Amino acid sequence: MTDLFAVLAYGEISAFYRLAEEAKLSPTVRGKVAVAKMAAAEMEHFKRLEAALSARGADIFEVMAPFVRALDAYHASTDPSTWLESMVKFYVGDGIAADFYREIAGVLSPDVAEVVRDVLAETGHSEFVVDEVRRAVAASRSERDRLTLWGRRLLGEAITQAQYVMAQRDELTELVLAATGDLNGIATLFERMQASHAERMSVLGL
Amino acid sequence: MTDLFAVLAYGEISAFYRLAEEAKLSPTVRGKVAVAKMAAAEMEHFKRLEAALSARGADIFEVMAPFVRALDAYHASTDPSTWLESMVKFYVGDGIAADFYREIAGVLSPDVAEVVRDVLAETGHSEFVVDEVRRAVAASRSERDRLTLWGRRLLGEAITQAQYVMAQRDELTELVLAATGDLNGIATLFERMQASHAERMSVLGL
């Protein structure tokens, strides 16, 4: 499961730096603190993955290297220009990760599943985001329309980069195939992820 | 001890964001990871202070407000332009904080002293910095000269902002006076801090 841990580990690092970067858009110290706490939680996850990889004799920097490009590309193509776009991105990203875990959990060995569950569990910081976004979109129709498109773009880019990663890494492709049965299964997996993305958007009032 | 906890808490938040910002200068993923871990440790400290303040009935955002200007000014006036300058800044800043703790520990009540010790203890990430800096300055005389001046500036700015904060906050002034005896005591405190700063610089090869 080196590839799985490695992609998650680089995901935590890049999420950490994105959160720290995007928090600059926060209009309040309160917002900055909330985001810094989310970022610190990502690093706790990273340390868990680092320990799991090192217990398997893998060098984390070496095994993360193949995933740098796709994850950096995802973040570069979804660079928020407002604080609300950042908030939606945190929330949607967390949700997609949690969905992905639920999809593959059944085919993981118990020790691997435990690590993955710990690091992909929803971070519990979502309430902060939900409140901020719901209030803003209730007050402005144009904000709502803009964030709705933004949410769609986030999912689209995530799927694009996930496909790119899977095309390159056999271990991950086999994992997803094992979880879904076959190529049809992968198509329905993407449909399920789209459905639960739509539910999350509606929680945000979008 | 509201003021003491509050200034430390805002210090953790601003250190967190500075670390995250400065890590962008890191030439390697390894450097970025080391810095992200330091930043996450700052947030653990922040949470400890938040809990201590909230146990005393204080709102952390309200009590931090008076310290925002001085700490932001310190960071703005010591904005590193290279990765090595960042590294020296982490190391020196950690050291100054630890010195400050040792100076005031004797006059704190045991429960306050425990919190302060936990959050000001050297973060243990220093070895990473020492290795990077020593290697660079051994290889380049001009780098060594530049970083020596940089280190002096860091201490000077820290003392300037500390004096500004003390002039505004009676509680902190009284704390330092209690620890040092009188105004002469404060002068010798600054001398001791300068001496231990010089020792730290020599550990870095500066």
Tab-separated table of C-alpha atoms in Angstrom:
chain	number	residue	atom	x	y	z
A	1	MET	CA	0.000	0.000	0.000
A	2	THR	CA	3.002	2.275	-0.479
A	3	ASP	CA	1.355	4.227	-3.306
A	4	LEU	CA	-1.849	4.775	-1.364
A	5	PHE	CA	-0.028	6.073	1.717
A	6	ALA	CA	2.299	8.141	-0.460
A	7	VAL	CA	-0.432	9.928	-2.401
A	8	LEU	CA	-2.294	10.639	0.818
A	9	ALA	CA	0.903	11.936	2.460
A	10	TYR	CA	1.684	14.360	-0.330
A	11	GLY	CA	-1.978	15.339	-0.293
A	12	GLU	CA	-1.657	16.309	3.373
A	13	ILE	CA	1.455	18.399	2.751
A	14	SER	CA	-0.040	20.206	-0.183
A	15	ALA	CA	-3.295	20.771	1.716
A	16	PHE	CA	-1.282	22.178	4.610
A	17	TYR	CA	0.425	24.764	2.438
A	18	ARG	CA	-2.727	25.620	0.546
A	19	LEU	CA	-4.650	26.183	3.760
A	20	ALA	CA	-1.910	28.405	5.129
A	21	GLU	CA	-1.782	30.336	1.868
A	22	GLU	CA	-5.517	30.736	1.505
A	23	ALA	CA	-6.019	31.785	5.099
A	24	LYS	CA	-4.394	35.063	4.128
A	25	LEU	CA	-7.696	35.827	2.417
A	26	SER	CA	-9.491	35.564	5.748
A	27	PRO	CA	-10.915	38.895	6.841
A	28	THR	CA	-10.615	38.031	10.559
A	29	VAL	CA	-8.112	36.638	13.075
A	30	ARG	CA	-10.857	34.168	13.998
A	31	GLY	CA	-10.878	32.823	10.431
A	32	LYS	CA	-7.091	32.621	10.363
A	33	VAL	CA	-7.086	30.631	13.606
A	34	ALA	CA	-9.761	28.221	12.367
A	35	VAL	CA	-7.776	27.564	9.197
A	36	ALA	CA	-4.465	27.200	11.029
A	37	LYS	CA	-6.086	24.494	13.168
A	38	MET	CA	-7.257	22.648	10.064
A	39	ALA	CA	-3.743	22.878	8.633
A	40	ALA	CA	-2.218	21.530	11.850
A	41	ALA	CA	-4.652	18.590	11.686
A	42	GLU	CA	-3.339	17.785	8.186
A	43	MET	CA	0.170	17.563	9.604
A	44	GLU	CA	-0.967	15.126	12.301
A	45	HIS	CA	-2.282	12.984	9.456
A	46	PHE	CA	0.980	13.350	7.600
A	47	LYS	CA	2.946	12.096	10.619
A	48	ARG	CA	0.655	9.069	10.864
A	49	LEU	CA	1.347	8.207	7.200
A	50	GLU	CA	5.061	8.848	7.612
A	51	ALA	CA	5.151	6.375	10.515
A	52	ALA	CA	3.164	3.789	8.514
A	53	LEU	CA	5.489	4.130	5.518
A	54	SER	CA	8.592	4.002	7.624
A	55	ALA	CA	7.278	0.846	9.392
A	56	ARG	CA	7.107	-0.648	5.874
A	57	GLY	CA	10.680	0.396	5.123
A	58	ALA	CA	9.723	3.100	2.610
A	59	ASP	CA	11.328	6.542	2.369
A	60	ILE	CA	8.453	8.987	2.360
A	61	PHE	CA	10.141	11.553	0.120
A	62	GLU	CA	10.976	8.966	-2.489
A	63	VAL	CA	7.499	7.436	-2.619
A	64	MET	CA	5.718	10.797	-2.642
A	65	ALA	CA	7.654	12.054	-5.668
A	66	PRO	CA	5.409	10.497	-8.381
A	67	PHE	CA	2.357	12.340	-6.998
A	68	VAL	CA	3.762	15.828	-6.726
A	69	ARG	CA	2.825	16.872	-10.243
A	70	ALA	CA	-0.856	15.840	-10.167
A	71	LEU	CA	-1.554	17.299	-6.749
A	72	ASP	CA	0.265	20.530	-7.487
A	73	ALA	CA	-1.688	20.737	-10.750
A	74	TYR	CA	-4.987	20.276	-8.913
A	75	HIS	CA	-4.186	23.109	-6.541
A	76	ALA	CA	-2.814	25.379	-9.272
A	77	SER	CA	-5.964	24.902	-11.355
A	78	THR	CA	-8.245	25.594	-8.391
A	79	ASP	CA	-6.594	28.613	-6.881
A	80	PRO	CA	-9.310	30.463	-4.942
A	81	SER	CA	-9.612	34.185	-5.485
A	82	THR	CA	-11.830	34.900	-2.489
A	83	TRP	CA	-12.150	33.727	1.077
A	84	LEU	CA	-15.502	32.083	0.289
A	85	GLU	CA	-13.977	30.146	-2.607
A	86	SER	CA	-11.297	28.918	-0.195
A	87	MET	CA	-13.909	27.834	2.310
A	88	VAL	CA	-15.861	25.904	-0.316
A	89	LYS	CA	-12.643	24.291	-1.509
A	90	PHE	CA	-11.732	23.048	1.997
A	91	TYR	CA	-15.166	21.616	2.510
A	92	VAL	CA	-15.501	19.960	-0.876
A	93	GLY	CA	-11.938	18.575	-0.754
A	94	ASP	CA	-12.470	17.034	2.676
A	95	GLY	CA	-15.703	15.495	1.467
A	96	ILE	CA	-14.215	14.002	-1.704
A	97	ALA	CA	-11.417	12.452	0.365
A	98	ALA	CA	-13.901	10.948	2.819
A	99	ASP	CA	-15.990	9.535	-0.067
A	100	PHE	CA	-12.915	7.988	-1.593
A	101	TYR	CA	-12.115	6.303	1.696
A	102	ARG	CA	-15.608	4.830	1.953
A	103	GLU	CA	-15.307	3.463	-1.588
A	104	ILE	CA	-12.041	1.613	-1.033
A	105	ALA	CA	-12.309	0.717	2.670
A	106	GLY	CA	-13.781	-2.709	1.943
A	107	VAL	CA	-10.771	-3.973	0.012
A	108	LEU	CA	-8.052	-2.754	2.362
A	109	SER	CA	-6.377	-4.971	4.922
A	110	PRO	CA	-7.436	-4.000	8.468
A	111	ASP	CA	-4.126	-2.336	9.405
A	112	VAL	CA	-4.057	-0.288	6.200
A	113	ALA	CA	-7.755	0.590	6.543
A	114	GLU	CA	-7.139	1.898	10.046
A	115	VAL	CA	-4.444	4.319	8.915
A	116	VAL	CA	-6.476	5.496	5.918
A	117	ARG	CA	-9.598	5.983	8.022
A	118	ASP	CA	-7.679	8.049	10.571
A	119	VAL	CA	-6.232	10.377	7.970
A	120	LEU	CA	-9.294	10.739	5.743
A	121	ALA	CA	-11.924	11.054	8.444
A	122	GLU	CA	-13.725	14.364	8.086
A	123	THR	CA	-11.708	16.828	10.086
A	124	GLY	CA	-14.613	18.141	12.135
A	125	HIS	CA	-13.764	21.707	11.233
A	126	SER	CA	-16.534	21.782	8.669
A	127	GLU	CA	-19.087	23.533	10.836
A	128	PHE	CA	-17.048	26.708	10.648
A	129	VAL	CA	-17.152	26.576	6.854
A	130	VAL	CA	-20.840	25.705	6.596
A	131	ASP	CA	-21.853	28.676	8.722
A	132	GLU	CA	-19.706	31.165	6.810
A	133	VAL	CA	-20.797	29.995	3.378
A	134	ARG	CA	-24.518	29.598	4.121
A	135	ARG	CA	-24.695	33.112	5.513
A	136	ALA	CA	-22.937	34.599	2.480
A	137	VAL	CA	-24.968	32.814	-0.174
A	138	ALA	CA	-28.264	33.491	1.567
A	139	ALA	CA	-27.418	37.203	1.319
A	140	SER	CA	-26.308	37.285	-2.302
A	141	ARG	CA	-27.739	35.569	-5.346
A	142	SER	CA	-24.699	36.354	-7.501
A	143	GLU	CA	-22.344	34.967	-4.853
A	144	ARG	CA	-24.428	31.796	-4.838
A	145	ASP	CA	-24.234	31.414	-8.608
A	146	ARG	CA	-20.500	32.030	-8.626
A	147	LEU	CA	-19.823	29.505	-5.849
A	148	THR	CA	-22.056	26.914	-7.494
A	149	LEU	CA	-19.901	27.038	-10.628
A	150	TRP	CA	-16.788	26.991	-8.469
A	151	GLY	CA	-17.944	23.806	-6.703
A	152	ARG	CA	-18.541	22.115	-10.048
A	153	ARG	CA	-15.067	23.063	-11.207
A	154	LEU	CA	-13.488	21.662	-8.032
A	155	LEU	CA	-15.070	18.256	-8.571
A	156	GLY	CA	-14.168	18.256	-12.259
A	157	GLU	CA	-10.510	19.061	-11.602
A	158	ALA	CA	-10.321	16.474	-8.809
A	159	ILE	CA	-11.635	13.766	-11.145
A	160	THR	CA	-9.243	14.833	-13.925
A	161	GLN	CA	-6.212	14.599	-11.658
A	162	ALA	CA	-7.406	11.352	-10.059
A	163	GLN	CA	-7.662	9.780	-13.508
A	164	TYR	CA	-4.200	11.034	-14.378
A	165	VAL	CA	-2.751	9.487	-11.216
A	166	MET	CA	-4.544	6.180	-11.772
A	167	ALA	CA	-3.325	5.965	-15.351
A	168	GLN	CA	0.241	6.156	-14.047
A	169	ARG	CA	0.139	4.001	-10.970
A	170	ASP	CA	-0.900	0.382	-11.386
A	171	GLU	CA	-1.170	-0.234	-7.658
A	172	LEU	CA	-3.855	2.434	-7.310
A	173	THR	CA	-5.732	1.342	-10.409
A	174	GLU	CA	-5.844	-2.226	-9.105
A	175	LEU	CA	-7.042	-1.013	-5.756
A	176	VAL	CA	-9.940	0.911	-7.279
A	177	LEU	CA	-10.754	-1.979	-9.630
A	178	ALA	CA	-10.808	-4.357	-6.669
A	179	ALA	CA	-13.175	-2.010	-4.871
A	180	THR	CA	-15.515	-1.440	-7.804
A	181	GLY	CA	-15.378	-4.745	-9.663
A	182	ASP	CA	-14.618	-3.518	-13.194
A	183	LEU	CA	-14.590	-0.485	-15.479
A	184	ASN	CA	-18.379	-0.177	-15.194
A	185	GLY	CA	-17.861	-0.135	-11.473
A	186	ILE	CA	-15.476	2.785	-11.817
A	187	ALA	CA	-18.091	4.695	-13.805
A	188	THR	CA	-20.695	4.154	-11.112
A	189	LEU	CA	-18.117	5.125	-8.467
A	190	PHE	CA	-17.734	8.497	-10.177
A	191	GLU	CA	-21.537	8.802	-10.280
A	192	ARG	CA	-21.786	8.113	-6.554
A	193	MET	CA	-19.079	10.683	-5.871
A	194	GLN	CA	-20.963	13.218	-7.990
A	195	ALA	CA	-24.170	12.523	-6.060
A	196	SER	CA	-22.547	12.982	-2.696
A	197	HIS	CA	-20.786	16.117	-3.939
A	198	ALA	CA	-24.212	17.504	-4.890
A	199	GLU	CA	-25.478	16.737	-1.387
A	200	ARG	CA	-22.540	18.564	0.150
A	201	MET	CA	-23.129	21.562	-2.074
A	202	SER	CA	-26.717	21.686	-0.906
A	203	VAL	CA	-25.582	21.660	2.742
A	204	LEU	CA	-23.649	24.825	1.851
A	205	GLY	CA	-26.805	26.338	0.371
A	206	LEU	CA	-25.501	25.841	-3.179
B	1	MET	CA	-1.762	36.183	33.584
B	2	THR	CA	-4.191	37.004	30.782
B	3	ASP	CA	-1.711	39.307	29.036
B	4	LEU	CA	1.098	36.786	29.197
B	5	PHE	CA	-1.012	33.990	27.718
B	6	ALA	CA	-2.484	36.360	25.144
B	7	VAL	CA	0.834	37.629	23.813
B	8	LEU	CA	2.139	34.070	23.628
B	9	ALA	CA	-1.041	32.943	21.815
B	10	TYR	CA	-0.824	35.625	19.157
B	11	GLY	CA	2.874	34.844	18.906
B	12	GLU	CA	2.019	31.222	18.061
B	13	ILE	CA	-0.487	32.232	15.389
B	14	SER	CA	1.839	34.692	13.758
B	15	ALA	CA	4.709	32.203	13.925
B	16	PHE	CA	2.473	29.608	12.287
B	17	TYR	CA	1.696	31.836	9.324
B	18	ARG	CA	5.254	33.052	8.998
B	19	LEU	CA	6.595	29.515	8.966
B	20	ALA	CA	4.093	28.488	6.325
B	21	GLU	CA	4.932	31.549	4.254
B	22	GLU	CA	8.682	31.195	4.568
B	23	ALA	CA	8.659	27.497	3.797
B	24	LYS	CA	7.881	28.479	0.224
B	25	LEU	CA	11.527	29.502	0.035
B	26	SER	CA	12.580	25.931	0.771
B	27	PRO	CA	14.321	24.335	-2.179
B	28	THR	CA	13.178	20.819	-1.204
B	29	VAL	CA	10.033	18.920	-0.198
B	30	ARG	CA	12.062	17.726	2.796
B	31	GLY	CA	12.527	21.323	3.948
B	32	LYS	CA	8.834	22.082	3.423
B	33	VAL	CA	7.859	19.075	5.526
B	34	ALA	CA	10.248	20.004	8.340
B	35	VAL	CA	8.822	23.510	8.455
B	36	ALA	CA	5.201	22.340	8.270
B	37	LYS	CA	5.871	20.166	11.330
B	38	MET	CA	7.264	23.145	13.225
B	39	ALA	CA	4.194	25.171	12.253
B	40	ALA	CA	1.863	22.400	13.431
B	41	ALA	CA	3.721	22.353	16.770
B	42	GLU	CA	2.983	26.085	17.136
B	43	MET	CA	-0.723	25.353	16.764
B	44	GLU	CA	-0.569	22.702	19.491
B	45	HIS	CA	0.872	25.416	21.717
B	46	PHE	CA	-1.856	27.809	20.643
B	47	LYS	CA	-4.550	25.306	21.649
B	48	ARG	CA	-2.935	24.891	25.059
B	49	LEU	CA	-3.042	28.671	25.613
B	50	GLU	CA	-6.595	28.899	24.296
B	51	ALA	CA	-7.669	26.282	26.838
B	52	ALA	CA	-5.822	28.078	29.658
B	53	LEU	CA	-7.421	31.415	28.746
B	54	SER	CA	-10.847	29.935	28.389
B	55	ALA	CA	-10.481	28.212	31.802
B	56	ARG	CA	-9.900	31.758	33.147
B	57	GLY	CA	-13.014	33.051	31.398
B	58	ALA	CA	-11.134	35.110	28.807
B	59	ASP	CA	-12.029	35.346	25.121
B	60	ILE	CA	-8.816	34.629	23.265
B	61	PHE	CA	-9.570	36.927	20.329
B	62	GLU	CA	-10.326	39.866	22.588
B	63	VAL	CA	-7.219	39.474	24.736
B	64	MET	CA	-4.889	38.901	21.782
B	65	ALA	CA	-5.951	42.128	20.052
B	66	PRO	CA	-3.530	44.487	21.878
B	67	PHE	CA	-0.535	42.438	20.711
B	68	VAL	CA	-1.320	42.144	17.032
B	69	ARG	CA	0.447	45.352	16.035
B	70	ALA	CA	3.807	44.686	17.740
B	71	LEU	CA	4.080	41.083	16.609
B	72	ASP	CA	3.036	41.865	13.057
B	73	ALA	CA	5.585	44.695	13.069
B	74	TYR	CA	8.330	42.329	14.235
B	75	HIS	CA	7.608	39.911	11.410
B	76	ALA	CA	7.213	42.657	8.806
B	77	SER	CA	10.578	44.167	9.766
B	78	THR	CA	12.339	40.787	9.670
B	79	ASP	CA	10.977	39.350	6.458
B	80	PRO	CA	13.553	36.810	5.243
B	81	SER	CA	14.589	36.989	1.623
B	82	THR	CA	16.281	33.593	1.485
B	83	TRP	CA	15.704	30.134	2.873
B	84	LEU	CA	18.795	30.437	5.083
B	85	GLU	CA	17.544	33.707	6.547
B	86	SER	CA	14.258	31.924	7.355
B	87	MET	CA	16.102	29.083	9.032
B	88	VAL	CA	18.159	31.460	11.177
B	89	LYS	CA	14.988	33.339	12.087
B	90	PHE	CA	13.223	30.167	13.318
B	91	TYR	CA	16.195	29.163	15.381
B	92	VAL	CA	16.879	32.554	16.906
B	93	GLY	CA	13.190	33.208	17.614
B	94	ASP	CA	12.759	29.869	19.376
B	95	GLY	CA	15.845	30.592	21.434
B	96	ILE	CA	14.753	34.086	22.471
B	97	ALA	CA	11.376	32.709	23.566
B	98	ALA	CA	13.032	29.957	25.615
B	99	ASP	CA	15.367	32.529	27.257
B	100	PHE	CA	12.423	34.718	28.121
B	101	TYR	CA	10.707	31.786	29.786
B	102	ARG	CA	13.772	31.013	31.900
B	103	GLU	CA	13.925	34.641	33.014
B	104	ILE	CA	10.337	34.856	34.248
B	105	ALA	CA	9.728	31.242	35.349
B	106	GLY	CA	10.689	31.965	38.948
B	107	VAL	CA	7.924	34.517	39.518
B	108	LEU	CA	5.051	32.601	37.906
B	109	SER	CA	2.545	30.592	39.897
B	110	PRO	CA	3.055	26.843	39.314
B	111	ASP	CA	-0.036	26.394	37.109
B	112	VAL	CA	0.881	29.374	34.928
B	113	ALA	CA	4.539	28.309	34.792
B	114	GLU	CA	3.496	24.867	33.568
B	115	VAL	CA	1.541	26.264	30.612
B	116	VAL	CA	4.295	28.732	29.707
B	117	ARG	CA	6.982	26.063	29.911
B	118	ASP	CA	4.991	23.756	27.651
B	119	VAL	CA	4.526	26.373	24.970
B	120	LEU	CA	7.966	27.962	25.093
B	121	ALA	CA	10.027	24.812	25.403
B	122	GLU	CA	12.449	24.567	22.500
B	123	THR	CA	10.549	22.788	19.789
B	124	GLY	CA	13.180	20.157	19.130
B	125	HIS	CA	13.142	20.914	15.431
B	126	SER	CA	16.353	22.886	15.773
B	127	GLU	CA	18.704	20.148	14.629
B	128	PHE	CA	17.321	20.445	11.125
B	129	VAL	CA	18.135	24.155	11.101
B	130	VAL	CA	21.588	23.805	12.639
B	131	ASP	CA	22.676	21.291	10.010
B	132	GLU	CA	21.407	23.352	7.071
B	133	VAL	CA	22.933	26.615	8.266
B	134	ARG	CA	26.309	25.238	9.385
B	135	ARG	CA	26.814	23.535	6.052
B	136	ALA	CA	25.965	26.717	4.106
B	137	VAL	CA	28.134	29.099	6.115
B	138	ALA	CA	31.106	26.734	6.143
B	139	ALA	CA	30.967	26.819	2.355
B	140	SER	CA	30.609	30.563	1.881
B	141	ARG	CA	32.281	33.418	3.689
B	142	SER	CA	29.920	36.028	2.249
B	143	GLU	CA	26.890	33.974	3.309
B	144	ARG	CA	28.342	33.845	6.790
B	145	ASP	CA	28.811	37.610	6.947
B	146	ARG	CA	25.326	38.251	5.652
B	147	LEU	CA	23.688	35.861	8.140
B	148	THR	CA	25.722	37.287	11.012
B	149	LEU	CA	24.264	40.733	10.324
B	150	TRP	CA	20.827	39.188	9.903
B	151	GLY	CA	21.044	37.518	13.310
B	152	ARG	CA	21.981	40.811	14.935
B	153	ARG	CA	19.013	42.513	13.292
B	154	LEU	CA	16.624	39.797	14.520
B	155	LEU	CA	17.648	40.310	18.135
B	156	GLY	CA	17.495	44.108	17.789
B	157	GLU	CA	13.975	44.053	16.349
B	158	ALA	CA	12.798	41.559	18.966
B	159	ILE	CA	14.042	43.826	21.770
B	160	THR	CA	12.455	46.901	20.138
B	161	GLN	CA	9.056	45.262	19.904
B	162	ALA	CA	9.328	43.734	23.386
B	163	GLN	CA	9.959	47.203	24.820
B	164	TYR	CA	7.000	48.583	22.882
B	165	VAL	CA	4.721	45.874	24.273
B	166	MET	CA	5.987	46.355	27.829
B	167	ALA	CA	5.463	50.113	27.660
B	168	GLN	CA	1.810	49.473	26.849
B	169	ARG	CA	0.927	46.596	29.139
B	170	ASP	CA	1.364	47.126	32.873
B	171	GLU	CA	0.795	43.476	33.688
B	172	LEU	CA	3.790	42.412	31.598
B	173	THR	CA	6.007	45.212	32.875
B	174	GLU	CA	5.246	44.218	36.458
B	175	LEU	CA	5.969	40.605	35.648
B	176	VAL	CA	9.398	41.414	34.242
B	177	LEU	CA	10.133	43.810	37.119
B	178	ALA	CA	9.185	41.094	39.608
B	179	ALA	CA	11.546	38.701	37.829
B	180	THR	CA	14.472	41.111	37.573
B	181	GLY	CA	14.133	43.248	40.710
B	182	ASP	CA	14.303	46.745	39.198
B	183	LEU	CA	15.240	48.727	36.104
B	184	ASN	CA	18.890	47.735	36.527
B	185	GLY	CA	17.687	44.170	36.578
B	186	ILE	CA	15.974	44.700	33.225
B	187	ALA	CA	19.231	46.022	31.767
B	188	THR	CA	21.116	42.932	32.924
B	189	LEU	CA	18.295	40.745	31.599
B	190	PHE	CA	18.858	42.208	28.125
B	191	GLU	CA	22.595	41.596	28.555
B	192	ARG	CA	21.982	37.947	29.453
B	193	MET	CA	19.702	37.557	26.439
B	194	GLN	CA	22.369	39.076	24.206
B	195	ALA	CA	24.952	36.662	25.592
B	196	SER	CA	22.815	33.619	24.988
B	197	HIS	CA	21.914	34.924	21.536
B	198	ALA	CA	25.644	35.098	20.760
B	199	GLU	CA	26.058	31.495	21.930
B	200	ARG	CA	23.235	30.380	19.654
B	201	MET	CA	24.764	32.200	16.721
B	202	SER	CA	28.022	30.381	17.323
B	203	VAL	CA	26.201	27.037	17.315
B	204	LEU	CA	25.067	28.012	13.806
B	205	GLY	CA	28.675	28.749	12.844
B	206	LEU	CA	28.035	32.504	12.909
